[in-house]
Short mmCIF file of N, CA and C in Angstrom, two decimals:
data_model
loop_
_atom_site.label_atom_id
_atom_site.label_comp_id
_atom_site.label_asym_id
_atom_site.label_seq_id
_atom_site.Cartn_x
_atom_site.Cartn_y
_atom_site.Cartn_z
N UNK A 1 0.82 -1.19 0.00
CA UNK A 1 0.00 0.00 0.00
C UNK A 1 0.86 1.26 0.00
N UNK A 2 1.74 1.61 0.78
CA UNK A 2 2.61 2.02 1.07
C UNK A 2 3.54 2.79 -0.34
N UNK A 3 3.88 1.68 -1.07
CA UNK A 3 4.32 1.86 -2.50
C UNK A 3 3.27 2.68 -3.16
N UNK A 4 2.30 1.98 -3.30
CA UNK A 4 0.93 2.42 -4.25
C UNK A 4 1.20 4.07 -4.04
N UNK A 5 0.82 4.39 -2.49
CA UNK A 5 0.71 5.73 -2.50
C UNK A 5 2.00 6.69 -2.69
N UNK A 6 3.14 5.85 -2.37
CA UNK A 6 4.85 6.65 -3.24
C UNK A 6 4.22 6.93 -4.50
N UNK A 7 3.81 6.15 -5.71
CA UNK A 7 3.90 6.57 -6.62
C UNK A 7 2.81 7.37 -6.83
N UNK A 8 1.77 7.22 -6.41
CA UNK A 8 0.79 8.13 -6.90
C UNK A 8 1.41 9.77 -6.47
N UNK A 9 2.25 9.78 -5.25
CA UNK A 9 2.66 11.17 -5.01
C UNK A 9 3.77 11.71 -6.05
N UNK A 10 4.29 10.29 -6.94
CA UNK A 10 5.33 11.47 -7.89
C UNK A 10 5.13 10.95 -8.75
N UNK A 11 4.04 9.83 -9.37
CA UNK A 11 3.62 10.45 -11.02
C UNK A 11 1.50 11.05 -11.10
N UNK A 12 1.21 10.85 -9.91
CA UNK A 12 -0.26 11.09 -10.54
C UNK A 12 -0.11 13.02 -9.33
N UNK A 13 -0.33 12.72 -8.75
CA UNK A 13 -0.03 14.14 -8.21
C UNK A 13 0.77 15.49 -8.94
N UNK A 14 2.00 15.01 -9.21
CA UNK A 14 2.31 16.44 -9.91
C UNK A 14 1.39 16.86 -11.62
N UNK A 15 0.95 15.84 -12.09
CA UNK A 15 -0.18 15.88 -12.74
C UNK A 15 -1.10 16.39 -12.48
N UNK A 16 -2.28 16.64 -11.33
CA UNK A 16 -3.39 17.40 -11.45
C UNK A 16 -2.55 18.66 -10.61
N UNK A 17 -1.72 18.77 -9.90
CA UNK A 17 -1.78 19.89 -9.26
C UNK A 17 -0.27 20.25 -9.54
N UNK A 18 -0.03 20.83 -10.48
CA UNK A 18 1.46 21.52 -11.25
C UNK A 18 2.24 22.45 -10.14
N UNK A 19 3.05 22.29 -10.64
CA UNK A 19 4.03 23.65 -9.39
C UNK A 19 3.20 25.42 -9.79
N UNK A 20 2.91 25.21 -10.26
CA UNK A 20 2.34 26.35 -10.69
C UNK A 20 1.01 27.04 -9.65
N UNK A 21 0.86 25.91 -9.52
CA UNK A 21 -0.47 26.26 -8.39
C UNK A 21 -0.28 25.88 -6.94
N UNK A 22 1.00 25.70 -6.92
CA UNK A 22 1.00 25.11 -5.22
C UNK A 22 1.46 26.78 -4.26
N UNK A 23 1.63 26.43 -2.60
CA UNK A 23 1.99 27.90 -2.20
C UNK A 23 3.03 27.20 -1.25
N UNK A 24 3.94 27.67 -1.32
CA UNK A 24 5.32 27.43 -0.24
C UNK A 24 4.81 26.27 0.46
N UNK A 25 3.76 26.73 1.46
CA UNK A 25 3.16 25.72 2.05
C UNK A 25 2.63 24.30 1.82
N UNK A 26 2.13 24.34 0.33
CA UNK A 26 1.58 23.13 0.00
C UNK A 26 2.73 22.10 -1.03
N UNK A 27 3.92 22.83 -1.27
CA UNK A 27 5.14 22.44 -2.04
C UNK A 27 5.96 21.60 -0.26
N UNK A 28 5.78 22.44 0.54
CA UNK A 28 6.20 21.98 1.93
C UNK A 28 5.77 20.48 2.31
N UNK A 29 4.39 20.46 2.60
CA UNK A 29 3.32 19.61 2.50
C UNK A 29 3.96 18.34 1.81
N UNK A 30 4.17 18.74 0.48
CA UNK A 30 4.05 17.55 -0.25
C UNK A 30 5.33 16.83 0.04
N UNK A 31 6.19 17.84 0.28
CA UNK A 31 7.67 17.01 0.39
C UNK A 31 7.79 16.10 1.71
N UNK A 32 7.32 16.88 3.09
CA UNK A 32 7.10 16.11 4.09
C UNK A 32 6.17 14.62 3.97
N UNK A 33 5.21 14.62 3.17
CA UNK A 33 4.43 13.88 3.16
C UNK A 33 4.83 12.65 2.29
N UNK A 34 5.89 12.78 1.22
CA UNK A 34 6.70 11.77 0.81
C UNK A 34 7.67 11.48 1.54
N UNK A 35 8.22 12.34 2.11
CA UNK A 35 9.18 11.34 2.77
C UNK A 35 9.06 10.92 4.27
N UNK A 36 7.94 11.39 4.92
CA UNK A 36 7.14 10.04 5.65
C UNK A 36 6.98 8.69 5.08
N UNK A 37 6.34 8.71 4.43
CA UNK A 37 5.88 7.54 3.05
C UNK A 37 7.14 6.94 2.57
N UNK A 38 8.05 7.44 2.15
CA UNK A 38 9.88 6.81 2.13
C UNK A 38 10.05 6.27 3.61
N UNK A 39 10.38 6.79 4.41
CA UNK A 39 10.78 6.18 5.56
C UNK A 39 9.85 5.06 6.49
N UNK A 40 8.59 5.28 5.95
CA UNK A 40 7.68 4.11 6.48
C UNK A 40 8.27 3.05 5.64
N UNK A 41 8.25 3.06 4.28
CA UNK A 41 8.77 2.11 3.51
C UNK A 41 9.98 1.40 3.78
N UNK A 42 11.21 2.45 4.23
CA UNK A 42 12.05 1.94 4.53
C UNK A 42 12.28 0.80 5.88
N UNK A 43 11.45 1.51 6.92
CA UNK A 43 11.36 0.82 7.97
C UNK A 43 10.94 -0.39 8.25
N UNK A 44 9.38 -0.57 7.04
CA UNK A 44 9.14 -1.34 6.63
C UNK A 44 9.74 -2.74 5.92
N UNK A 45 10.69 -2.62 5.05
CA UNK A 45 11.40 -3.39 4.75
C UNK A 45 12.84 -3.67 5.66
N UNK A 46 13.38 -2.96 6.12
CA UNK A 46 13.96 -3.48 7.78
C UNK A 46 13.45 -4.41 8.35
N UNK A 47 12.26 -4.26 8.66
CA UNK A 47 11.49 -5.56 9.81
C UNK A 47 11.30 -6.15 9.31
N UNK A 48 11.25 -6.44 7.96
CA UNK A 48 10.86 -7.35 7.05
C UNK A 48 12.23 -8.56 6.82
N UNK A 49 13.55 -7.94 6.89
CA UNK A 49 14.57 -8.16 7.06
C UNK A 49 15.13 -8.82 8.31
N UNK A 50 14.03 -8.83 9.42
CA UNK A 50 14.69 -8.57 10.81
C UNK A 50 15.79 -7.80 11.07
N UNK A 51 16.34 -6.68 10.70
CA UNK A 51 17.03 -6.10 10.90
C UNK A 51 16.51 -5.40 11.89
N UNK A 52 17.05 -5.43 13.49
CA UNK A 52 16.84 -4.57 14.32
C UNK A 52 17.14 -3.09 14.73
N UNK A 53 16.19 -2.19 14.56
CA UNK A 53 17.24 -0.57 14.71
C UNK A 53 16.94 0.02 16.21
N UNK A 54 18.71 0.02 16.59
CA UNK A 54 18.47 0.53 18.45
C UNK A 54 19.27 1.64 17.82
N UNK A 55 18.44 2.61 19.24
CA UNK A 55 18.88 4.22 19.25
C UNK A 55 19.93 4.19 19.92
#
């Protein structure tokens, strides 16, 4: 699922809503909001790995 929504954020998204129309804020938005979505993924496949991550 996870994937699904990576890609929809960098090929169907910059499609309806162009840089043209975004505002600092929502260019902000979008970047935070992928790379949540990257790092869930990543983490994701860690545990998937059993790879354990200590702080």
């Amino acid at each position: 699922m996870v994937l699904a929504l990576i890609a929809v954020g960098i090929f169907y998204y910059p499609a309806i809503f162009p840089p043209s129309a975004q505002t600092p804020l929502g260019c902000l938005e979008n970047d935070l909001y992928m790379g949540l979505l990257v790092l869930a993924e990543y983490l994701w496949v860690q545990r998937r790995r059993g790879v354990r991550l200590e702080v």
